Amino acid sequence: MRSSEIKTWEYIKEKAADNGIELELVNFNAQYDPNQALAEEEIDINAFQHLAYLNLFNENQKTDLQAIGSTIMAPIGLYSNKYKSLEEIPDGAQIAVPNDPSNWGRALMLLQEAGFLTVTDDFDGNGGADRIKDNPKNLEIVPVDGATTPRVMEDTAGAIINNGVAVEAGLLLKDALIHESKTAIPFVNTIVARSEDADNETLKEIVEIYQTQETADFISETYNGNYIPVILTADEIKNWKEAYVSK
């Protein structure tokens, strides 16, 4: 699990114990991939990644890890110290975006949702200057290290900031001019298991506990609304690429 979600999983652990399920929580550092640990049967499930990341891991590692349930969305958002609304952002403005391919791609999708630009027809979710098809406002997209995005707000019209970075900088999701919503299905986080355990009843019960209204309320209160609880159907999880890759 991600360290930022430890409080949620401590809550889930207590609820699971009430149902006779003993959960051992394992918090991984950046040097060890929880997916590798799962594939090597060191753990039974993990909860740290969105669907697009899981897909990339499976493709690169030739594994078949499966999302068995959705948890939350940690939305990226467009923040600005200079403007209070999208409408105020002028033509030709500079917008900073994280420079890693995944978050750069998310940033472009968010700017498309805002009506600022459109991505190319063959857009695969990864960012880059060549992934912009139309840019009617002539925005200057400035890729920067994701950790510096809050600081560059001082020198740009706005910055698209990853959720965790925004929280560390004291920004709340409600401060964003626009942020990802539940419709950004590829970026909904998931509970993941090995394919042979996808129908395990105990694991399904853990998913059900996570997806209760009580858990959603706990998450909203604990994280000040910065995380959005999301419940996806099995079909939405299975067919998520239709919302991710431009056709």
PDB file of C-alpha atoms in Angstrom:
ATOM      1  CA  MET A   1       0.000   0.000   0.000  1.00  0.00           C
ATOM      2  CA  ARG A   2       1.011   3.634  -0.315  1.00  0.00           C
ATOM      3  CA  SER A   3       2.171   5.220   2.939  1.00  0.00           C
ATOM      4  CA  SER A   4      -0.331   8.032   2.370  1.00  0.00           C
ATOM      5  CA  GLU A   5      -3.180   5.525   2.727  1.00  0.00           C
ATOM      6  CA  ILE A   6      -1.995   3.760   5.868  1.00  0.00           C
ATOM      7  CA  LYS A   7      -4.805   5.266   7.985  1.00  0.00           C
ATOM      8  CA  THR A   8      -7.403   3.880   5.599  1.00  0.00           C
ATOM      9  CA  TRP A   9      -5.945   0.409   5.692  1.00  0.00           C
ATOM     10  CA  GLU A  10      -5.653   0.444   9.465  1.00  0.00           C
ATOM     11  CA  TYR A  11      -9.382   1.188   9.451  1.00  0.00           C
ATOM     12  CA  ILE A  12      -9.998  -1.654   6.964  1.00  0.00           C
ATOM     13  CA  LYS A  13      -7.920  -3.991   9.126  1.00  0.00           C
ATOM     14  CA  GLU A  14     -10.172  -3.309  12.122  1.00  0.00           C
ATOM     15  CA  LYS A  15     -13.337  -3.864  10.083  1.00  0.00           C
ATOM     16  CA  ALA A  16     -11.927  -7.053   8.575  1.00  0.00           C
ATOM     17  CA  ALA A  17     -11.098  -8.377  12.048  1.00  0.00           C
ATOM     18  CA  ASP A  18     -14.747  -7.883  12.994  1.00  0.00           C
ATOM     19  CA  ASN A  19     -15.548 -10.274  10.129  1.00  0.00           C
ATOM     20  CA  GLY A  20     -12.948 -12.830  11.179  1.00  0.00           C
ATOM     21  CA  ILE A  21     -10.326 -11.798   8.614  1.00  0.00           C
ATOM     22  CA  GLU A  22      -6.777 -11.153   9.799  1.00  0.00           C
ATOM     23  CA  LEU A  23      -4.953  -8.578   7.679  1.00  0.00           C
ATOM     24  CA  GLU A  24      -1.214  -7.989   7.908  1.00  0.00           C
ATOM     25  CA  LEU A  25      -0.312  -4.583   6.508  1.00  0.00           C
ATOM     26  CA  VAL A  26       2.969  -4.242   4.598  1.00  0.00           C
ATOM     27  CA  ASN A  27       4.200  -0.762   3.736  1.00  0.00           C
ATOM     28  CA  PHE A  28       6.714  -0.787   0.862  1.00  0.00           C
ATOM     29  CA  ASN A  29       9.496   1.711   0.294  1.00  0.00           C
ATOM     30  CA  ALA A  30      10.324   3.149  -3.114  1.00  0.00           C
ATOM     31  CA  GLN A  31      13.066   0.585  -3.750  1.00  0.00           C
ATOM     32  CA  TYR A  32      10.751  -2.435  -3.908  1.00  0.00           C
ATOM     33  CA  ASP A  33       7.819  -2.814  -6.267  1.00  0.00           C
ATOM     34  CA  PRO A  34       4.639  -4.139  -4.590  1.00  0.00           C
ATOM     35  CA  ASN A  35       3.654  -5.685  -7.917  1.00  0.00           C
ATOM     36  CA  GLN A  36       6.832  -7.747  -7.989  1.00  0.00           C
ATOM     37  CA  ALA A  37       6.152  -8.861  -4.424  1.00  0.00           C
ATOM     38  CA  LEU A  38       2.632  -9.864  -5.429  1.00  0.00           C
ATOM     39  CA  ALA A  39       3.782 -11.745  -8.527  1.00  0.00           C
ATOM     40  CA  GLU A  40       6.352 -13.617  -6.420  1.00  0.00           C
ATOM     41  CA  GLU A  41       3.658 -14.566  -3.857  1.00  0.00           C
ATOM     42  CA  GLU A  42       5.225 -12.600  -1.010  1.00  0.00           C
ATOM     43  CA  ILE A  43       1.894 -10.845  -0.449  1.00  0.00           C
ATOM     44  CA  ASP A  44      -1.706 -11.713  -1.379  1.00  0.00           C
ATOM     45  CA  ILE A  45      -2.982  -8.324  -2.582  1.00  0.00           C
ATOM     46  CA  ASN A  46      -1.664  -4.812  -2.999  1.00  0.00           C
ATOM     47  CA  ALA A  47      -3.302  -1.390  -3.133  1.00  0.00           C
ATOM     48  CA  PHE A  48      -1.193   1.436  -4.515  1.00  0.00           C
ATOM     49  CA  GLN A  49      -1.781   1.804  -8.279  1.00  0.00           C
ATOM     50  CA  HIS A  50      -4.291   2.907 -10.858  1.00  0.00           C
ATOM     51  CA  LEU A  51      -5.472   0.803 -13.781  1.00  0.00           C
ATOM     52  CA  ALA A  52      -3.162   2.393 -16.341  1.00  0.00           C
ATOM     53  CA  TYR A  53      -0.094   1.703 -14.198  1.00  0.00           C
ATOM     54  CA  LEU A  54      -1.164  -1.911 -13.646  1.00  0.00           C
ATOM     55  CA  ASN A  55      -1.633  -2.385 -17.390  1.00  0.00           C
ATOM     56  CA  LEU A  56       1.860  -1.033 -18.101  1.00  0.00           C
ATOM     57  CA  PHE A  57       3.403  -3.318 -15.473  1.00  0.00           C
ATOM     58  CA  ASN A  58       1.673  -6.389 -16.884  1.00  0.00           C
ATOM     59  CA  GLU A  59       2.785  -5.523 -20.410  1.00  0.00           C
ATOM     60  CA  ASN A  60       6.407  -4.887 -19.425  1.00  0.00           C
ATOM     61  CA  GLN A  61       6.775  -7.822 -17.044  1.00  0.00           C
ATOM     62  CA  LYS A  62       4.570 -10.319 -18.898  1.00  0.00           C
ATOM     63  CA  THR A  63       2.471 -10.855 -15.771  1.00  0.00           C
ATOM     64  CA  ASP A  64      -1.267 -11.253 -15.326  1.00  0.00           C
ATOM     65  CA  LEU A  65      -2.051  -9.357 -12.130  1.00  0.00           C
ATOM     66  CA  GLN A  66      -5.715  -8.368 -11.953  1.00  0.00           C
ATOM     67  CA  ALA A  67      -7.649  -5.529 -10.392  1.00  0.00           C
ATOM     68  CA  ILE A  68     -10.361  -7.096  -8.218  1.00  0.00           C
ATOM     69  CA  GLY A  69     -11.916  -3.852  -7.009  1.00  0.00           C
ATOM     70  CA  SER A  70     -11.583  -0.084  -7.074  1.00  0.00           C
ATOM     71  CA  THR A  71     -10.687   2.102  -4.107  1.00  0.00           C
ATOM     72  CA  ILE A  72     -10.079   5.819  -4.581  1.00  0.00           C
ATOM     73  CA  MET A  73      -9.004   8.432  -7.063  1.00  0.00           C
ATOM     74  CA  ALA A  74      -6.163  10.753  -6.082  1.00  0.00           C
ATOM     75  CA  PRO A  75      -6.918  13.437  -8.689  1.00  0.00           C
ATOM     76  CA  ILE A  76      -4.380  15.692 -10.319  1.00  0.00           C
ATOM     77  CA  GLY A  77      -5.538  19.296 -10.530  1.00  0.00           C
ATOM     78  CA  LEU A  78      -4.787  22.621 -12.179  1.00  0.00           C
ATOM     79  CA  TYR A  79      -3.815  25.153  -9.499  1.00  0.00           C
ATOM     80  CA  SER A  80      -3.086  28.845  -9.896  1.00  0.00           C
ATOM     81  CA  ASN A  81      -1.915  31.692  -7.679  1.00  0.00           C
ATOM     82  CA  LYS A  82      -2.882  34.270 -10.289  1.00  0.00           C
ATOM     83  CA  TYR A  83      -6.317  33.268 -11.531  1.00  0.00           C
ATOM     84  CA  LYS A  84      -9.531  32.217  -9.808  1.00  0.00           C
ATOM     85  CA  SER A  85     -11.212  30.479 -12.746  1.00  0.00           C
ATOM     86  CA  LEU A  86     -10.411  28.755 -16.012  1.00  0.00           C
ATOM     87  CA  GLU A  87     -12.040  31.604 -17.922  1.00  0.00           C
ATOM     88  CA  GLU A  88      -9.478  34.086 -16.587  1.00  0.00           C
ATOM     89  CA  ILE A  89      -6.480  32.221 -17.999  1.00  0.00           C
ATOM     90  CA  PRO A  90      -5.391  34.234 -21.067  1.00  0.00           C
ATOM     91  CA  ASP A  91      -4.317  33.059 -24.494  1.00  0.00           C
ATOM     92  CA  GLY A  92      -0.622  32.290 -24.657  1.00  0.00           C
ATOM     93  CA  ALA A  93      -0.372  31.560 -20.942  1.00  0.00           C
ATOM     94  CA  GLN A  94       2.236  29.185 -19.558  1.00  0.00           C
ATOM     95  CA  ILE A  95       0.950  26.034 -17.871  1.00  0.00           C
ATOM     96  CA  ALA A  96       3.427  23.819 -16.030  1.00  0.00           C
ATOM     97  CA  VAL A  97       2.919  20.045 -16.138  1.00  0.00           C
ATOM     98  CA  PRO A  98       4.828  17.118 -14.586  1.00  0.00           C
ATOM     99  CA  ASN A  99       7.451  15.874 -17.020  1.00  0.00           C
ATOM    100  CA  ASP A 100       7.139  12.120 -16.431  1.00  0.00           C
ATOM    101  CA  PRO A 101       5.182  10.503 -19.291  1.00  0.00           C
ATOM    102  CA  SER A 102       2.258   9.199 -17.199  1.00  0.00           C
ATOM    103  CA  ASN A 103       1.435  12.406 -15.342  1.00  0.00           C
ATOM    104  CA  TRP A 104       2.194  14.526 -18.407  1.00  0.00           C
ATOM    105  CA  GLY A 105      -0.414  12.475 -20.235  1.00  0.00           C
ATOM    106  CA  ARG A 106      -2.897  12.924 -17.400  1.00  0.00           C
ATOM    107  CA  ALA A 107      -2.211  16.660 -17.510  1.00  0.00           C
ATOM    108  CA  LEU A 108      -2.997  16.824 -21.227  1.00  0.00           C
ATOM    109  CA  MET A 109      -6.232  14.917 -20.687  1.00  0.00           C
ATOM    110  CA  LEU A 110      -7.192  17.351 -17.932  1.00  0.00           C
ATOM    111  CA  LEU A 111      -6.456  20.350 -20.164  1.00  0.00           C
ATOM    112  CA  GLN A 112      -8.586  18.735 -22.851  1.00  0.00           C
ATOM    113  CA  GLU A 113     -11.431  18.359 -20.347  1.00  0.00           C
ATOM    114  CA  ALA A 114     -11.017  22.063 -19.561  1.00  0.00           C
ATOM    115  CA  GLY A 115     -11.455  22.844 -23.258  1.00  0.00           C
ATOM    116  CA  PHE A 116      -7.951  24.256 -23.629  1.00  0.00           C
ATOM    117  CA  LEU A 117      -6.586  21.750 -26.148  1.00  0.00           C
ATOM    118  CA  THR A 118      -7.171  18.377 -27.777  1.00  0.00           C
ATOM    119  CA  VAL A 119      -4.832  15.418 -27.857  1.00  0.00           C
ATOM    120  CA  THR A 120      -3.820  13.487 -30.956  1.00  0.00           C
ATOM    121  CA  ASP A 121      -6.060  10.770 -32.379  1.00  0.00           C
ATOM    122  CA  ASP A 122      -3.545   8.060 -31.474  1.00  0.00           C
ATOM    123  CA  PHE A 123      -3.042   9.370 -27.923  1.00  0.00           C
ATOM    124  CA  ASP A 124      -2.047   6.478 -25.652  1.00  0.00           C
ATOM    125  CA  GLY A 125      -2.146   8.308 -22.341  1.00  0.00           C
ATOM    126  CA  ASN A 126       1.532   9.216 -22.217  1.00  0.00           C
ATOM    127  CA  GLY A 127       2.480  12.863 -22.456  1.00  0.00           C
ATOM    128  CA  GLY A 128       4.787  14.781 -24.758  1.00  0.00           C
ATOM    129  CA  ALA A 129       4.752  17.942 -26.842  1.00  0.00           C
ATOM    130  CA  ASP A 130       3.863  15.876 -29.906  1.00  0.00           C
ATOM    131  CA  ARG A 131       0.691  14.556 -28.247  1.00  0.00           C
ATOM    132  CA  ILE A 132      -1.159  17.854 -28.708  1.00  0.00           C
ATOM    133  CA  LYS A 133      -3.378  18.017 -31.782  1.00  0.00           C
ATOM    134  CA  ASP A 134      -5.015  21.431 -31.391  1.00  0.00           C
ATOM    135  CA  ASN A 135      -4.088  24.272 -29.063  1.00  0.00           C
ATOM    136  CA  PRO A 136      -6.544  27.105 -29.830  1.00  0.00           C
ATOM    137  CA  LYS A 137      -5.445  29.219 -26.831  1.00  0.00           C
ATOM    138  CA  ASN A 138      -1.785  28.873 -27.866  1.00  0.00           C
ATOM    139  CA  LEU A 139      -0.887  27.771 -24.365  1.00  0.00           C
ATOM    140  CA  GLU A 140       2.776  27.183 -23.649  1.00  0.00           C
ATOM    141  CA  ILE A 141       3.034  23.801 -21.942  1.00  0.00           C
ATOM    142  CA  VAL A 142       6.076  23.785 -19.669  1.00  0.00           C
ATOM    143  CA  PRO A 143       7.212  20.316 -18.488  1.00  0.00           C
ATOM    144  CA  VAL A 144       8.959  20.392 -15.107  1.00  0.00           C
ATOM    145  CA  ASP A 145       9.916  17.908 -12.417  1.00  0.00           C
ATOM    146  CA  GLY A 146       6.683  16.912 -10.696  1.00  0.00           C
ATOM    147  CA  ALA A 147       8.018  17.753  -7.231  1.00  0.00           C
ATOM    148  CA  THR A 148       8.605  21.387  -8.268  1.00  0.00           C
ATOM    149  CA  THR A 149       5.127  22.062  -9.713  1.00  0.00           C
ATOM    150  CA  PRO A 150       3.842  23.959  -6.635  1.00  0.00           C
ATOM    151  CA  ARG A 151       6.838  26.315  -6.732  1.00  0.00           C
ATOM    152  CA  VAL A 152       6.561  27.133 -10.425  1.00  0.00           C
ATOM    153  CA  MET A 153       3.031  28.468  -9.905  1.00  0.00           C
ATOM    154  CA  GLU A 154       4.732  31.747  -9.046  1.00  0.00           C
ATOM    155  CA  ASP A 155       6.186  32.020 -12.548  1.00  0.00           C
ATOM    156  CA  THR A 156       3.334  30.561 -14.623  1.00  0.00           C
ATOM    157  CA  ALA A 157      -0.387  31.042 -15.084  1.00  0.00           C
ATOM    158  CA  GLY A 158      -0.913  27.721 -13.369  1.00  0.00           C
ATOM    159  CA  ALA A 159       0.484  24.272 -12.729  1.00  0.00           C
ATOM    160  CA  ILE A 160      -0.991  20.811 -12.934  1.00  0.00           C
ATOM    161  CA  ILE A 161       0.025  19.106  -9.712  1.00  0.00           C
ATOM    162  CA  ASN A 162      -0.063  15.484  -8.658  1.00  0.00           C
ATOM    163  CA  ASN A 163      -2.351  14.856  -5.684  1.00  0.00           C
ATOM    164  CA  GLY A 164       0.350  13.774  -3.255  1.00  0.00           C
ATOM    165  CA  VAL A 165       2.588  16.711  -4.159  1.00  0.00           C
ATOM    166  CA  ALA A 166      -0.324  19.116  -3.766  1.00  0.00           C
ATOM    167  CA  VAL A 167      -1.154  17.814  -0.291  1.00  0.00           C
ATOM    168  CA  GLU A 168       2.481  18.141   0.798  1.00  0.00           C
ATOM    169  CA  ALA A 169       2.408  21.752  -0.428  1.00  0.00           C
ATOM    170  CA  GLY A 170      -0.693  22.490   1.661  1.00  0.00           C
ATOM    171  CA  LEU A 171      -3.083  22.581  -1.288  1.00  0.00           C
ATOM    172  CA  LEU A 172      -6.542  21.058  -1.055  1.00  0.00           C
ATOM    173  CA  LEU A 173      -8.386  19.509  -3.970  1.00  0.00           C
ATOM    174  CA  LYS A 174     -11.074  22.167  -3.594  1.00  0.00           C
ATOM    175  CA  ASP A 175      -8.405  24.791  -4.382  1.00  0.00           C
ATOM    176  CA  ALA A 176      -7.943  23.452  -7.928  1.00  0.00           C
ATOM    177  CA  LEU A 177      -9.524  25.319 -10.847  1.00  0.00           C
ATOM    178  CA  ILE A 178     -10.295  21.889 -12.316  1.00  0.00           C
ATOM    179  CA  HIS A 179      -9.372  18.374 -11.276  1.00  0.00           C
ATOM    180  CA  GLU A 180      -9.894  14.837 -12.460  1.00  0.00           C
ATOM    181  CA  SER A 181     -13.279  13.335 -11.693  1.00  0.00           C
ATOM    182  CA  LYS A 182     -14.605   9.797 -11.365  1.00  0.00           C
ATOM    183  CA  THR A 183     -14.904   9.692 -15.159  1.00  0.00           C
ATOM    184  CA  ALA A 184     -11.103   9.426 -15.446  1.00  0.00           C
ATOM    185  CA  ILE A 185     -11.421   5.667 -15.014  1.00  0.00           C
ATOM    186  CA  PRO A 186      -7.840   4.741 -16.025  1.00  0.00           C
ATOM    187  CA  PHE A 187      -6.549   6.636 -13.001  1.00  0.00           C
ATOM    188  CA  VAL A 188      -8.808   5.058 -10.380  1.00  0.00           C
ATOM    189  CA  ASN A 189      -6.745   3.149  -7.832  1.00  0.00           C
ATOM    190  CA  THR A 190      -7.371  -0.524  -7.281  1.00  0.00           C
ATOM    191  CA  ILE A 191      -6.903  -3.573  -5.095  1.00  0.00           C
ATOM    192  CA  VAL A 192      -4.873  -6.065  -7.134  1.00  0.00           C
ATOM    193  CA  ALA A 193      -4.403  -9.835  -6.836  1.00  0.00           C
ATOM    194  CA  ARG A 194      -2.833 -12.625  -8.841  1.00  0.00           C
ATOM    195  CA  SER A 195      -5.165 -13.899 -11.563  1.00  0.00           C
ATOM    196  CA  GLU A 196      -5.641 -17.272  -9.860  1.00  0.00           C
ATOM    197  CA  ASP A 197      -6.908 -15.472  -6.748  1.00  0.00           C
ATOM    198  CA  ALA A 198      -9.269 -13.083  -8.519  1.00  0.00           C
ATOM    199  CA  ASP A 199     -12.334 -14.991  -7.280  1.00  0.00           C
ATOM    200  CA  ASN A 200     -11.047 -15.680  -3.768  1.00  0.00           C
ATOM    201  CA  GLU A 201     -13.968 -15.087  -1.401  1.00  0.00           C
ATOM    202  CA  THR A 202     -11.857 -13.628   1.402  1.00  0.00           C
ATOM    203  CA  LEU A 203     -10.242 -11.128  -0.952  1.00  0.00           C
ATOM    204  CA  LYS A 204     -13.657 -10.216  -2.347  1.00  0.00           C
ATOM    205  CA  GLU A 205     -14.847  -9.567   1.200  1.00  0.00           C
ATOM    206  CA  ILE A 206     -11.947  -7.161   1.785  1.00  0.00           C
ATOM    207  CA  VAL A 207     -12.986  -5.278  -1.365  1.00  0.00           C
ATOM    208  CA  GLU A 208     -16.570  -5.133  -0.101  1.00  0.00           C
ATOM    209  CA  ILE A 209     -15.411  -3.705   3.234  1.00  0.00           C
ATOM    210  CA  TYR A 210     -13.392  -1.035   1.417  1.00  0.00           C
ATOM    211  CA  GLN A 211     -16.371  -0.092  -0.726  1.00  0.00           C
ATOM    212  CA  THR A 212     -18.860   0.516   2.080  1.00  0.00           C
ATOM    213  CA  GLN A 213     -20.308   3.954   2.683  1.00  0.00           C
ATOM    214  CA  GLU A 214     -18.727   3.921   6.140  1.00  0.00           C
ATOM    215  CA  THR A 215     -15.276   3.566   4.601  1.00  0.00           C
ATOM    216  CA  ALA A 216     -16.029   6.304   2.055  1.00  0.00           C
ATOM    217  CA  ASP A 217     -17.035   8.642   4.883  1.00  0.00           C
ATOM    218  CA  PHE A 218     -13.859   7.775   6.802  1.00  0.00           C
ATOM    219  CA  ILE A 219     -11.701   8.569   3.763  1.00  0.00           C
ATOM    220  CA  SER A 220     -13.455  11.875   3.054  1.00  0.00           C
ATOM    221  CA  GLU A 221     -13.122  13.026   6.661  1.00  0.00           C
ATOM    222  CA  THR A 222      -9.576  11.777   7.220  1.00  0.00           C
ATOM    223  CA  TYR A 223      -8.093  13.246   4.033  1.00  0.00           C
ATOM    224  CA  ASN A 224     -10.120  16.476   3.856  1.00  0.00           C
ATOM    225  CA  GLY A 225     -11.753  15.532   0.563  1.00  0.00           C
ATOM    226  CA  ASN A 226      -8.442  15.126  -1.289  1.00  0.00           C
ATOM    227  CA  TYR A 227      -9.215  11.510  -2.138  1.00  0.00           C
ATOM    228  CA  ILE A 228     -12.416  10.548  -3.938  1.00  0.00           C
ATOM    229  CA  PRO A 229     -13.822   7.082  -3.137  1.00  0.00           C
ATOM    230  CA  VAL A 230     -14.803   5.365  -6.396  1.00  0.00           C
ATOM    231  CA  ILE A 231     -16.689   2.128  -6.989  1.00  0.00           C
ATOM    232  CA  LEU A 232     -16.258   0.679 -10.469  1.00  0.00           C
ATOM    233  CA  THR A 233     -18.251  -2.242 -11.804  1.00  0.00           C
ATOM    234  CA  ALA A 234     -16.492  -5.376 -13.016  1.00  0.00           C
ATOM    235  CA  ASP A 235     -17.271  -4.342 -16.604  1.00  0.00           C
ATOM    236  CA  GLU A 236     -15.797  -0.866 -16.085  1.00  0.00           C
ATOM    237  CA  ILE A 237     -12.605  -2.397 -14.750  1.00  0.00           C
ATOM    238  CA  LYS A 238     -12.450  -4.922 -17.578  1.00  0.00           C
ATOM    239  CA  ASN A 239     -13.134  -2.384 -20.338  1.00  0.00           C
ATOM    240  CA  TRP A 240     -11.292   0.633 -18.936  1.00  0.00           C
ATOM    241  CA  LYS A 241      -9.049   1.028 -21.995  1.00  0.00           C
ATOM    242  CA  GLU A 242     -12.013   2.325 -23.971  1.00  0.00           C
ATOM    243  CA  ALA A 243     -11.816   5.448 -21.813  1.00  0.00           C
ATOM    244  CA  TYR A 244      -8.029   5.647 -22.037  1.00  0.00           C
ATOM    245  CA  VAL A 245      -6.758   5.160 -25.550  1.00  0.00           C
ATOM    246  CA  SER A 246      -8.055   7.458 -28.262  1.00  0.00           C
ATOM    247  CA  LYS A 247      -9.599   5.536 -31.140  1.00  0.00           C
TER     248      LYS A 247
END
